PDB file of N, CA and C in Angstrom:
ATOM      1  N   MET A   1     -18.225  -2.500   6.833  1.00  0.00           N
ATOM      2  CA  MET A   1     -18.399  -3.508   5.834  1.00  0.00           C
ATOM      3  C   MET A   1     -17.065  -4.230   5.648  1.00  0.00           C
ATOM      4  N   ASP A   2     -17.076  -5.510   5.818  1.00  0.00           N
ATOM      5  CA  ASP A   2     -15.888  -6.325   5.607  1.00  0.00           C
ATOM      6  C   ASP A   2     -15.865  -6.836   4.175  1.00  0.00           C
ATOM      7  N   LEU A   3     -14.731  -6.636   3.534  1.00  0.00           N
ATOM      8  CA  LEU A   3     -14.548  -7.130   2.169  1.00  0.00           C
ATOM      9  C   LEU A   3     -13.380  -8.104   2.159  1.00  0.00           C
ATOM     10  N   ASP A   4     -13.538  -9.152   1.428  1.00  0.00           N
ATOM     11  CA  ASP A   4     -12.487 -10.144   1.293  1.00  0.00           C
ATOM     12  C   ASP A   4     -11.312  -9.548   0.513  1.00  0.00           C
ATOM     13  N   VAL A   5     -10.116  -9.932   0.893  1.00  0.00           N
ATOM     14  CA  VAL A   5      -8.915  -9.419   0.232  1.00  0.00           C
ATOM     15  C   VAL A   5      -8.941  -9.735  -1.267  1.00  0.00           C
ATOM     16  N   SER A   6      -9.442 -10.892  -1.622  1.00  0.00           N
ATOM     17  CA  SER A   6      -9.485 -11.254  -3.044  1.00  0.00           C
ATOM     18  C   SER A   6     -10.434 -10.342  -3.816  1.00  0.00           C
ATOM     19  N   THR A   7     -11.510  -9.896  -3.171  1.00  0.00           N
ATOM     20  CA  THR A   7     -12.434  -8.951  -3.821  1.00  0.00           C
ATOM     21  C   THR A   7     -11.730  -7.628  -4.093  1.00  0.00           C
ATOM     22  N   LEU A   8     -11.022  -7.130  -3.083  1.00  0.00           N
ATOM     23  CA  LEU A   8     -10.291  -5.876  -3.258  1.00  0.00           C
ATOM     24  C   LEU A   8      -9.214  -6.018  -4.338  1.00  0.00           C
ATOM     25  N   ALA A   9      -8.534  -7.153  -4.346  1.00  0.00           N
ATOM     26  CA  ALA A   9      -7.506  -7.392  -5.364  1.00  0.00           C
ATOM     27  C   ALA A   9      -8.126  -7.421  -6.759  1.00  0.00           C
ATOM     28  N   ASP A  10      -9.291  -8.029  -6.886  1.00  0.00           N
ATOM     29  CA  ASP A  10      -9.988  -8.045  -8.175  1.00  0.00           C
ATOM     30  C   ASP A  10     -10.339  -6.632  -8.618  1.00  0.00           C
ATOM     31  N   TRP A  11     -10.796  -5.811  -7.685  1.00  0.00           N
ATOM     32  CA  TRP A  11     -11.153  -4.428  -8.017  1.00  0.00           C
ATOM     33  C   TRP A  11      -9.933  -3.636  -8.473  1.00  0.00           C
ATOM     34  N   VAL A  12      -8.821  -3.810  -7.770  1.00  0.00           N
ATOM     35  CA  VAL A  12      -7.594  -3.096  -8.145  1.00  0.00           C
ATOM     36  C   VAL A  12      -7.131  -3.546  -9.529  1.00  0.00           C
ATOM     37  N   GLY A  13      -7.159  -4.842  -9.768  1.00  0.00           N
ATOM     38  CA  GLY A  13      -6.765  -5.352 -11.079  1.00  0.00           C
ATOM     39  C   GLY A  13      -7.655  -4.846 -12.189  1.00  0.00           C
ATOM     40  N   ALA A  14      -8.965  -4.847 -11.956  1.00  0.00           N
ATOM     41  CA  ALA A  14      -9.907  -4.356 -12.960  1.00  0.00           C
ATOM     42  C   ALA A  14      -9.705  -2.864 -13.217  1.00  0.00           C
ATOM     43  N   SER A  15      -9.414  -2.112 -12.148  1.00  0.00           N
ATOM     44  CA  SER A  15      -9.166  -0.672 -12.309  1.00  0.00           C
ATOM     45  C   SER A  15      -7.917  -0.430 -13.139  1.00  0.00           C
ATOM     46  N   ALA A  16      -6.871  -1.211 -12.869  1.00  0.00           N
ATOM     47  CA  ALA A  16      -5.622  -1.054 -13.618  1.00  0.00           C
ATOM     48  C   ALA A  16      -5.837  -1.327 -15.099  1.00  0.00           C
ATOM     49  N   VAL A  17      -6.561  -2.370 -15.410  1.00  0.00           N
ATOM     50  CA  VAL A  17      -6.837  -2.707 -16.812  1.00  0.00           C
ATOM     51  C   VAL A  17      -7.686  -1.618 -17.459  1.00  0.00           C
ATOM     52  N   THR A  18      -8.681  -1.127 -16.737  1.00  0.00           N
ATOM     53  CA  THR A  18      -9.574  -0.096 -17.271  1.00  0.00           C
ATOM     54  C   THR A  18      -8.837   1.209 -17.540  1.00  0.00           C
ATOM     55  N   LEU A  19      -7.887   1.564 -16.658  1.00  0.00           N
ATOM     56  CA  LEU A  19      -7.179   2.834 -16.784  1.00  0.00           C
ATOM     57  C   LEU A  19      -5.952   2.774 -17.703  1.00  0.00           C
ATOM     58  N   MET A  20      -5.548   1.587 -18.137  1.00  0.00           N
ATOM     59  CA  MET A  20      -4.340   1.458 -18.964  1.00  0.00           C
ATOM     60  C   MET A  20      -4.389   2.295 -20.250  1.00  0.00           C
ATOM     61  N   PRO A  21      -5.520   2.400 -20.958  1.00  0.00           N
ATOM     62  CA  PRO A  21      -5.537   3.283 -22.133  1.00  0.00           C
ATOM     63  C   PRO A  21      -5.235   4.745 -21.785  1.00  0.00           C
ATOM     64  N   LEU A  22      -5.681   5.186 -20.622  1.00  0.00           N
ATOM     65  CA  LEU A  22      -5.379   6.541 -20.183  1.00  0.00           C
ATOM     66  C   LEU A  22      -3.887   6.681 -19.889  1.00  0.00           C
ATOM     67  N   VAL A  23      -3.313   5.711 -19.213  1.00  0.00           N
ATOM     68  CA  VAL A  23      -1.874   5.710 -18.936  1.00  0.00           C
ATOM     69  C   VAL A  23      -1.087   5.759 -20.241  1.00  0.00           C
ATOM     70  N   ASP A  24      -1.467   4.951 -21.199  1.00  0.00           N
ATOM     71  CA  ASP A  24      -0.775   4.923 -22.491  1.00  0.00           C
ATOM     72  C   ASP A  24      -0.880   6.262 -23.212  1.00  0.00           C
ATOM     73  N   ALA A  25      -2.058   6.885 -23.160  1.00  0.00           N
ATOM     74  CA  ALA A  25      -2.245   8.182 -23.825  1.00  0.00           C
ATOM     75  C   ALA A  25      -1.396   9.264 -23.167  1.00  0.00           C
ATOM     76  N   ILE A  26      -1.349   9.274 -21.845  1.00  0.00           N
ATOM     77  CA  ILE A  26      -0.527  10.269 -21.145  1.00  0.00           C
ATOM     78  C   ILE A  26       0.944  10.032 -21.438  1.00  0.00           C
ATOM     79  N   ARG A  27       1.379   8.772 -21.406  1.00  0.00           N
ATOM     80  CA  ARG A  27       2.775   8.442 -21.697  1.00  0.00           C
ATOM     81  C   ARG A  27       3.153   8.910 -23.105  1.00  0.00           C
ATOM     82  N   SER A  28       2.296   8.653 -24.079  1.00  0.00           N
ATOM     83  CA  SER A  28       2.573   9.071 -25.453  1.00  0.00           C
ATOM     84  C   SER A  28       2.672  10.583 -25.560  1.00  0.00           C
ATOM     85  N   HIS A  29       1.779  11.278 -24.884  1.00  0.00           N
ATOM     86  CA  HIS A  29       1.775  12.737 -24.924  1.00  0.00           C
ATOM     87  C   HIS A  29       3.049  13.305 -24.293  1.00  0.00           C
ATOM     88  N   VAL A  30       3.417  12.775 -23.133  1.00  0.00           N
ATOM     89  CA  VAL A  30       4.602  13.279 -22.427  1.00  0.00           C
ATOM     90  C   VAL A  30       5.867  12.990 -23.222  1.00  0.00           C
ATOM     91  N   PHE A  31       6.015  11.756 -23.718  1.00  0.00           N
ATOM     92  CA  PHE A  31       7.236  11.395 -24.416  1.00  0.00           C
ATOM     93  C   PHE A  31       7.309  11.972 -25.823  1.00  0.00           C
ATOM     94  N   ALA A  32       6.238  12.544 -26.323  1.00  0.00           N
ATOM     95  CA  ALA A  32       6.274  13.207 -27.621  1.00  0.00           C
ATOM     96  C   ALA A  32       6.899  14.597 -27.516  1.00  0.00           C
ATOM     97  N   ALA A  33       7.048  15.088 -26.301  1.00  0.00           N
ATOM     98  CA  ALA A  33       7.618  16.415 -26.100  1.00  0.00           C
ATOM     99  C   ALA A  33       9.096  16.422 -26.452  1.00  0.00           C
ATOM    100  N   GLU A  34       9.584  17.596 -26.816  1.00  0.00           N
ATOM    101  CA  GLU A  34      10.996  17.737 -27.154  1.00  0.00           C
ATOM    102  C   GLU A  34      11.864  17.501 -25.920  1.00  0.00           C
ATOM    103  N   ARG A  35      11.378  17.959 -24.764  1.00  0.00           N
ATOM    104  CA  ARG A  35      12.100  17.724 -23.515  1.00  0.00           C
ATOM    105  C   ARG A  35      11.084  17.588 -22.390  1.00  0.00           C
ATOM    106  N   ILE A  36      11.488  16.902 -21.358  1.00  0.00           N
ATOM    107  CA  ILE A  36      10.623  16.698 -20.204  1.00  0.00           C
ATOM    108  C   ILE A  36      11.252  17.422 -19.023  1.00  0.00           C
ATOM    109  N   HIS A  37      10.477  18.304 -18.393  1.00  0.00           N
ATOM    110  CA  HIS A  37      10.965  19.083 -17.265  1.00  0.00           C
ATOM    111  C   HIS A  37      10.444  18.468 -15.973  1.00  0.00           C
ATOM    112  N   GLY A  38      11.315  18.269 -15.041  1.00  0.00           N
ATOM    113  CA  GLY A  38      10.906  17.764 -13.738  1.00  0.00           C
ATOM    114  C   GLY A  38      11.362  18.724 -12.660  1.00  0.00           C
ATOM    115  N   ASP A  39      10.490  19.061 -11.749  1.00  0.00           N
ATOM    116  CA  ASP A  39      10.799  19.994 -10.678  1.00  0.00           C
ATOM    117  C   ASP A  39      10.480  19.316  -9.355  1.00  0.00           C
ATOM    118  N   ASP A  40      11.508  18.988  -8.597  1.00  0.00           N
ATOM    119  CA  ASP A  40      11.282  18.317  -7.328  1.00  0.00           C
ATOM    120  C   ASP A  40      11.367  19.274  -6.142  1.00  0.00           C
ATOM    121  N   SER A  41      11.378  20.587  -6.397  1.00  0.00           N
ATOM    122  CA  SER A  41      11.509  21.546  -5.297  1.00  0.00           C
ATOM    123  C   SER A  41      10.341  21.461  -4.327  1.00  0.00           C
ATOM    124  N   VAL A  42       9.141  21.202  -4.823  1.00  0.00           N
ATOM    125  CA  VAL A  42       7.987  21.072  -3.935  1.00  0.00           C
ATOM    126  C   VAL A  42       8.175  19.866  -3.019  1.00  0.00           C
ATOM    127  N   LEU A  43       8.661  18.784  -3.571  1.00  0.00           N
ATOM    128  CA  LEU A  43       8.908  17.586  -2.779  1.00  0.00           C
ATOM    129  C   LEU A  43       9.970  17.855  -1.730  1.00  0.00           C
ATOM    130  N   GLN A  44      11.011  18.583  -2.098  1.00  0.00           N
ATOM    131  CA  GLN A  44      12.082  18.904  -1.147  1.00  0.00           C
ATOM    132  C   GLN A  44      11.538  19.762  -0.009  1.00  0.00           C
ATOM    133  N   GLU A  45      10.709  20.768  -0.318  1.00  0.00           N
ATOM    134  CA  GLU A  45      10.124  21.613   0.717  1.00  0.00           C
ATOM    135  C   GLU A  45       9.235  20.799   1.645  1.00  0.00           C
ATOM    136  N   HIS A  46       8.457  19.890   1.084  1.00  0.00           N
ATOM    137  CA  HIS A  46       7.579  19.033   1.887  1.00  0.00           C
ATOM    138  C   HIS A  46       8.420  18.155   2.808  1.00  0.00           C
ATOM    139  N   THR A  47       9.495  17.601   2.294  1.00  0.00           N
ATOM    140  CA  THR A  47      10.368  16.739   3.097  1.00  0.00           C
ATOM    141  C   THR A  47      10.989  17.530   4.241  1.00  0.00           C
ATOM    142  N   GLU A  48      11.436  18.735   3.972  1.00  0.00           N
ATOM    143  CA  GLU A  48      12.031  19.566   5.007  1.00  0.00           C
ATOM    144  C   GLU A  48      11.014  19.892   6.094  1.00  0.00           C
ATOM    145  N   ARG A  49       9.769  20.204   5.720  1.00  0.00           N
ATOM    146  CA  ARG A  49       8.725  20.470   6.714  1.00  0.00           C
ATOM    147  C   ARG A  49       8.424  19.244   7.556  1.00  0.00           C
ATOM    148  N   MET A  50       8.394  18.066   6.910  1.00  0.00           N
ATOM    149  CA  MET A  50       8.132  16.839   7.655  1.00  0.00           C
ATOM    150  C   MET A  50       9.251  16.558   8.659  1.00  0.00           C
ATOM    151  N   ILE A  51      10.506  16.845   8.291  1.00  0.00           N
ATOM    152  CA  ILE A  51      11.633  16.646   9.193  1.00  0.00           C
ATOM    153  C   ILE A  51      11.514  17.594  10.395  1.00  0.00           C
ATOM    154  N   GLU A  52      11.082  18.832  10.152  1.00  0.00           N
ATOM    155  CA  GLU A  52      10.901  19.784  11.246  1.00  0.00           C
ATOM    156  C   GLU A  52       9.832  19.314  12.217  1.00  0.00           C
ATOM    157  N   ILE A  53       8.778  18.710  11.698  1.00  0.00           N
ATOM    158  CA  ILE A  53       7.681  18.238  12.554  1.00  0.00           C
ATOM    159  C   ILE A  53       8.155  17.088  13.437  1.00  0.00           C
ATOM    160  N   ILE A  54       8.959  16.222  12.856  1.00  0.00           N
ATOM    161  CA  ILE A  54       9.438  15.050  13.600  1.00  0.00           C
ATOM    162  C   ILE A  54      10.462  15.517  14.606  1.00  0.00           C
TER     163      ILE A  54
END
């Protein structure tokens, strides 16, 4: 099925607008925390495995 690029762009835009209340709710919940913890060790392990494959 061929879809026009403008149709796909409309769908992406509509999805973004529809999901914005969810984004706002998650942002409020996360930033209400006393501290935000980020752990990038999984990303580092994935990157190291990808380098080994290449």
